[in-house]
Coordinates of C-alpha atoms in Angstrom, one line a residue:
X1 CA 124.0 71.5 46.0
X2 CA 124.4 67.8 46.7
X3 CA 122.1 65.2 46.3
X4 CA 122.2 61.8 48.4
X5 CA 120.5 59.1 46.6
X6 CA 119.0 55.7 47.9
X7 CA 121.9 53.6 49.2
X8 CA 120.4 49.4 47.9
X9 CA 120.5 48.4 51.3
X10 CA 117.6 51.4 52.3
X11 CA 115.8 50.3 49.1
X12 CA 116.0 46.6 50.2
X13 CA 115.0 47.4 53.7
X14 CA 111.7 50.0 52.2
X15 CA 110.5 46.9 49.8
X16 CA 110.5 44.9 52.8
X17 CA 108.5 46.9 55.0
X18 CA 106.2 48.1 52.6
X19 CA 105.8 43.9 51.8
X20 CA 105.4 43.2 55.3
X21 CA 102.7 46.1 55.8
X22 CA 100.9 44.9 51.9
X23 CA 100.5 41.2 53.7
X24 CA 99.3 42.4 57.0
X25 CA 96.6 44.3 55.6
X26 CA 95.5 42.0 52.6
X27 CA 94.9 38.5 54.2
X28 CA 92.7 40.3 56.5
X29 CA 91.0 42.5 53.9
X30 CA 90.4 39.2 51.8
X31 CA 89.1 37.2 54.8
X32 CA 86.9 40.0 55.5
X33 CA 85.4 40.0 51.7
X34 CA 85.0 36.4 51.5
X35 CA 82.8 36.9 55.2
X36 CA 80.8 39.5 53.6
X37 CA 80.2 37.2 50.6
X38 CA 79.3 33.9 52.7
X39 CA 77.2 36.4 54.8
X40 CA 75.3 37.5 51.6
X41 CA 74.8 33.2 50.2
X42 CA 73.5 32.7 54.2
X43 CA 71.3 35.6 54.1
X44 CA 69.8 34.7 50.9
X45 CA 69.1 30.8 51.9
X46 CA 67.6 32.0 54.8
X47 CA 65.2 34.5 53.1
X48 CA 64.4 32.1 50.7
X49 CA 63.5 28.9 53.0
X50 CA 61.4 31.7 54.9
X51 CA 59.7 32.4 52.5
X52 CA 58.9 28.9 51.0
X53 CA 58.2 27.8 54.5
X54 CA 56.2 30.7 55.1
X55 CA 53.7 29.5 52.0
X56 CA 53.2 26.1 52.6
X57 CA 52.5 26.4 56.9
X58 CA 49.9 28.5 55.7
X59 CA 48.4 26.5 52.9
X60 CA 48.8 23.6 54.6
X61 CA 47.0 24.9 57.8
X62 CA 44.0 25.5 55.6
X63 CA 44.0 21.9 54.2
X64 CA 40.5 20.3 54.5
X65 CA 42.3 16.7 53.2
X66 CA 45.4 15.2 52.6
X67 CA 45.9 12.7 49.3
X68 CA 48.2 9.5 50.2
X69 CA 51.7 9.8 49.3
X70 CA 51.7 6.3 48.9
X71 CA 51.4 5.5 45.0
X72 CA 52.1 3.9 42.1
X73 CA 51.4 4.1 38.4
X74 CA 48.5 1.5 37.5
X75 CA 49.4 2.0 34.1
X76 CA 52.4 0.7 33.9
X77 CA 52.9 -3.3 34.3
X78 CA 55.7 -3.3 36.8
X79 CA 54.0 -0.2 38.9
X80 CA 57.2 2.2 39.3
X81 CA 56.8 4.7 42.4
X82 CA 56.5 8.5 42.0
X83 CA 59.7 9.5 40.3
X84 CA 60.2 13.3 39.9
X85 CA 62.7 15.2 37.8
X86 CA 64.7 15.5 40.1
X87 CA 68.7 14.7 40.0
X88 CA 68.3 10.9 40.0
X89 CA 65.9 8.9 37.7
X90 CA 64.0 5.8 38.7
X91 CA 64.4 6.4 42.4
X92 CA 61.2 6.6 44.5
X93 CA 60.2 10.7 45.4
X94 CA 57.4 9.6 47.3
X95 CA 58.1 12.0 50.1
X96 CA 59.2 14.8 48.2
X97 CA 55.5 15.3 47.2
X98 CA 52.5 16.4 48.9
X99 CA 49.0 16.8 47.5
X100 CA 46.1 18.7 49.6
X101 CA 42.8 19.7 49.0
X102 CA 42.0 23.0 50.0
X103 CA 39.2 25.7 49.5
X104 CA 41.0 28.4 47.5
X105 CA 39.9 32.0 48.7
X106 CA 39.1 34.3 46.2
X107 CA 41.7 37.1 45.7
X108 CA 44.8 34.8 46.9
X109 CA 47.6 36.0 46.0
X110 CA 49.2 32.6 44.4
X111 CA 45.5 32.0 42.4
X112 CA 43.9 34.0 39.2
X113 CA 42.4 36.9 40.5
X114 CA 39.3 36.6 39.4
X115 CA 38.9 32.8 40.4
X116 CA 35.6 31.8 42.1
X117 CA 36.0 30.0 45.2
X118 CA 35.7 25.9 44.8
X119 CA 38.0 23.0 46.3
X120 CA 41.2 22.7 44.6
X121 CA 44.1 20.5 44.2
X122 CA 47.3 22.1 45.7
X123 CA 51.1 20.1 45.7
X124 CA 54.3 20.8 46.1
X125 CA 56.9 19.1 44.4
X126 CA 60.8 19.4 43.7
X127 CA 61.7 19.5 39.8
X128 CA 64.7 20.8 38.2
X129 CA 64.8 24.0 37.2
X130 CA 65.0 22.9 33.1
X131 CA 62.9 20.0 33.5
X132 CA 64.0 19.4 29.8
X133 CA 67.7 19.2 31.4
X134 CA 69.6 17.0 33.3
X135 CA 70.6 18.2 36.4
X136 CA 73.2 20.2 37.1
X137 CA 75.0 21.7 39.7
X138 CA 77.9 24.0 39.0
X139 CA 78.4 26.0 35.6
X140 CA 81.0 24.3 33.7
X141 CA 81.4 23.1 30.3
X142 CA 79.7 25.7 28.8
X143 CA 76.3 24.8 30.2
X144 CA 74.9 27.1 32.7
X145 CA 73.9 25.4 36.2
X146 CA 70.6 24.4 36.4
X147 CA 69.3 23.0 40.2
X148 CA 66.0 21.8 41.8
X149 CA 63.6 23.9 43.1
X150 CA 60.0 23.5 44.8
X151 CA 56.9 24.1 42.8
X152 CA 53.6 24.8 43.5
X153 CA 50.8 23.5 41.5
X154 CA 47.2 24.3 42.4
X155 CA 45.0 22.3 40.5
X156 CA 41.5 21.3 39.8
X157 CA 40.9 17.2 38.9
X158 CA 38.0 15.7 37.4
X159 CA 37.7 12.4 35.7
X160 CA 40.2 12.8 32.5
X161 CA 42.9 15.4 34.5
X162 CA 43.7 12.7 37.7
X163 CA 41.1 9.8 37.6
X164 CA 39.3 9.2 41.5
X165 CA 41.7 6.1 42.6
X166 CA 39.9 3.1 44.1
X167 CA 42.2 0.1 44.4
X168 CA 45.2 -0.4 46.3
X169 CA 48.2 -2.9 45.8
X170 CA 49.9 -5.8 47.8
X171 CA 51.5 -3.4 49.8
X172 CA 49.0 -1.1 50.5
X173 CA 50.0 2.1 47.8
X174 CA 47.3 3.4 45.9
X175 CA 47.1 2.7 42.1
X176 CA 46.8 5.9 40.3
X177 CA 46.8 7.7 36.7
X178 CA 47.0 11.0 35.3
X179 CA 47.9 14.0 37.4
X180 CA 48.2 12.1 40.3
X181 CA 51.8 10.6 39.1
X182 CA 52.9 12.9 36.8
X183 CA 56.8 14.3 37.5
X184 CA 55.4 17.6 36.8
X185 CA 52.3 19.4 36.6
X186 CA 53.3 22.5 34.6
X187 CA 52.1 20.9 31.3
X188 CA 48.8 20.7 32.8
X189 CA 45.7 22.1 31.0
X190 CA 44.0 25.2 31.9
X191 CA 41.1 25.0 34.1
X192 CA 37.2 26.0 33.3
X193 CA 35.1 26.1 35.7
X194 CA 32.2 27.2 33.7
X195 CA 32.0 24.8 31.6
X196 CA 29.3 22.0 31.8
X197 CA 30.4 19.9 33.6
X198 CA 33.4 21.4 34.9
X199 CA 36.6 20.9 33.4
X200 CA 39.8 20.0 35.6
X201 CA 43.0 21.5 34.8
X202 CA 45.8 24.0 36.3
X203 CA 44.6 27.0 38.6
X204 CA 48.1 28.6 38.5
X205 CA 51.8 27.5 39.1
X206 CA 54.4 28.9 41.1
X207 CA 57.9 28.3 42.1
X208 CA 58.8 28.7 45.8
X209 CA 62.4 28.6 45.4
X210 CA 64.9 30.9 43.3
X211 CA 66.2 28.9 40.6
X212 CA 70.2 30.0 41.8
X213 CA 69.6 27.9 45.3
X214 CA 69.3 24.3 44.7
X215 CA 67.1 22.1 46.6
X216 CA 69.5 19.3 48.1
X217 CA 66.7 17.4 50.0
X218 CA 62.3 18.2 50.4
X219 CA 60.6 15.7 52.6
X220 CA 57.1 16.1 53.8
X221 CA 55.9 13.0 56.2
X222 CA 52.4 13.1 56.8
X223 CA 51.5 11.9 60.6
X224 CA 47.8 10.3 60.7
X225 CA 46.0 9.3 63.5
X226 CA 47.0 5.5 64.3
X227 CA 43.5 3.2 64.1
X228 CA 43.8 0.2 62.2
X229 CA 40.6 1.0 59.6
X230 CA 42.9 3.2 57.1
X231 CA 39.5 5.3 56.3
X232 CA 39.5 6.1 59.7
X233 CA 43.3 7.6 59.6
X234 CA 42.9 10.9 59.4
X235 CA 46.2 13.4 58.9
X236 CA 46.5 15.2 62.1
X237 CA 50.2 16.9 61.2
X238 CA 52.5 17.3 58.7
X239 CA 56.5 17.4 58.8
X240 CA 58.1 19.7 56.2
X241 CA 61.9 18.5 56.1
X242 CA 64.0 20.6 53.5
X243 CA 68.0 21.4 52.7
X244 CA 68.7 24.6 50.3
X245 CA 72.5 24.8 49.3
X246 CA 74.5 27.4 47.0
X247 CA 78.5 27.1 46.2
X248 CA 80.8 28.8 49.0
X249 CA 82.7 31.6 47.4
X250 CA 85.4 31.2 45.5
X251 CA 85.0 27.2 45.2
X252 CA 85.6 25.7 42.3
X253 CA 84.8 22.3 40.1
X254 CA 86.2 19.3 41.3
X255 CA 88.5 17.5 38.8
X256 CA 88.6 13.9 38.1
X257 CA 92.1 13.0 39.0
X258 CA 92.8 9.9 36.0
X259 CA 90.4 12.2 33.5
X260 CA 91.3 15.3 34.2
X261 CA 87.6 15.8 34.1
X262 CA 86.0 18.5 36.2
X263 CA 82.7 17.3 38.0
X264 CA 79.9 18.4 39.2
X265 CA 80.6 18.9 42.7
X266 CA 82.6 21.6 44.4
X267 CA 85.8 21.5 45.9
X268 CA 84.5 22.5 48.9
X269 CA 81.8 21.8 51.3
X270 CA 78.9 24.1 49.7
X271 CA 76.8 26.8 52.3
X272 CA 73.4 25.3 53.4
X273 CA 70.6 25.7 55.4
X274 CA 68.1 23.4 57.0
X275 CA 64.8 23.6 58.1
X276 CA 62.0 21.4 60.0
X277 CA 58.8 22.6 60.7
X278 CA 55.4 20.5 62.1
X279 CA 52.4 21.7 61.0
X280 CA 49.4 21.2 62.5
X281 CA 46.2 20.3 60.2
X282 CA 43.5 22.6 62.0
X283 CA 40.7 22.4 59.4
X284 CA 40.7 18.4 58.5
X285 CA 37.6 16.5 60.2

């Protein structure tokens, strides 16, 4: 029996085929995994800016009053702005706080079970995730990422908690202490109602967001009727502006090109999502 083996030029010819047929089917393949992947990051933005939006409409709808965002600390000789832990310090976060006064139901969900009804403090705010942290975006270095997210606080104030404020600067903004220009409101005391008098403190405390989706932008612009006695301006609307982001897949850390740094931005443009939504205060005299 004789046996005819591969000539080079057949083996040659196979490789080339087979190399051909291996590119054909993995460029699509990959494109198809990164699709499924960018699918997944836009499917989870979505679900959670739903889901935050879906809180605050409905909170917000049941809002019997809405506290000025326009403030600065009266303790403080050169009266900074609001400034939040956020990614930048010193910058004024006015906007990217809210704080209403509602009458919590008993049995809600985001409040103590067993919590009487009585008018609360409730506010949304962006904070870092670590508010002990700086920011930051991607995980390099050895430090895991840690991004903003939006917080609920519901609260109850009395005279030590968030002092009543009463006086008003050059330019209008209101003059305030305590709870009313804190960065964060997690540190907050606990709440007794029962005591005598009443003592203010934290109801409960949430976060609205995931901590793995960062919070690029929250804006809430309060729309009040437009007379010229500011007693008599009322909010009638408010306008909840927000951008949540997360990494594409497969981008990676930008490098600093005289360092040879890497930084804290991506190579690429990261997935996001944006939402606006005008809601309509139903329940405010």
């Amino acid at each position: 029996t004789r046996f005819h083996a591969f000539t080079l030029t057949e083996l040659l010819v196979a490789i080339g085929i087979l190399s051909i047929m291996f590119t054909l089917l993995f460029i699509p393949m990959t494109q198809a995994f990164d699709n499924a992947r960018r699918g997944r990051i836009m499917a989870e933005l979505q679900n959670a800016g739903d889901y935050a939006l879906e809180i605050m409409v409905r909170e917000l709808m049941q809002a019997t009053e809405v506290m000025p965002q326009e403030r600065v600390n009266a303790d403080v000789n050169d009266n900074p702005p609001l400034d939040l832990l956020d990614d930048a310090s010193g910058d004024d976060d006015t906007l990217s706080r809210i704080d209403f006064v509602v009458r919590s139901v008993q049995n809600d969900r985001l409040a103590p079970f067993n919590w009487q009804q009585a008018y609360t403090v409730v506010t949304y705010y962006i904070r870092r995730s670590d508010p002990s942290r700086n920011f930051q975006y991607l995980d390099i270095g050895g430090q895991p990422t840690n991004r903003r997210q939006i917080f609920r606080a519901q609260w109850m104030p009395d005279n030590n908690i968030a002092p009543e404020p009463t006086q008003m600067d050059a330019q209008g903004r209101w003059l305030v202490r305590g709870a009313w220009i804190l960065p964060d409101l997690s540190g907050l005391p606990k709440a007794n109602p029962q005591a005598n008098p009443p003592q203010g403190g934290l109801v409960s405390f949430n976060a609205l967001t995931p901590p793995e989706i960062d919070v690029a932008d929250l804006r809430f612009t309060v729309e009040r009727r437009p007379v010229q006695n500011y007693r008599d301006q009322k909010p009638i609307a408010v306008v909840i502006e927000m951008t949540l982001r997360k990494p594409t897949p497969g981008a990676r850390a930008k490098r600093d090109l005289q360092t040879g740094q890497l930084l804290d931005e991506t190579d690429v443009p990261s997935l996001f999502i944006r939402r606006r939504v005008r809601v309509v205060l139903q329940n405010v005299p």
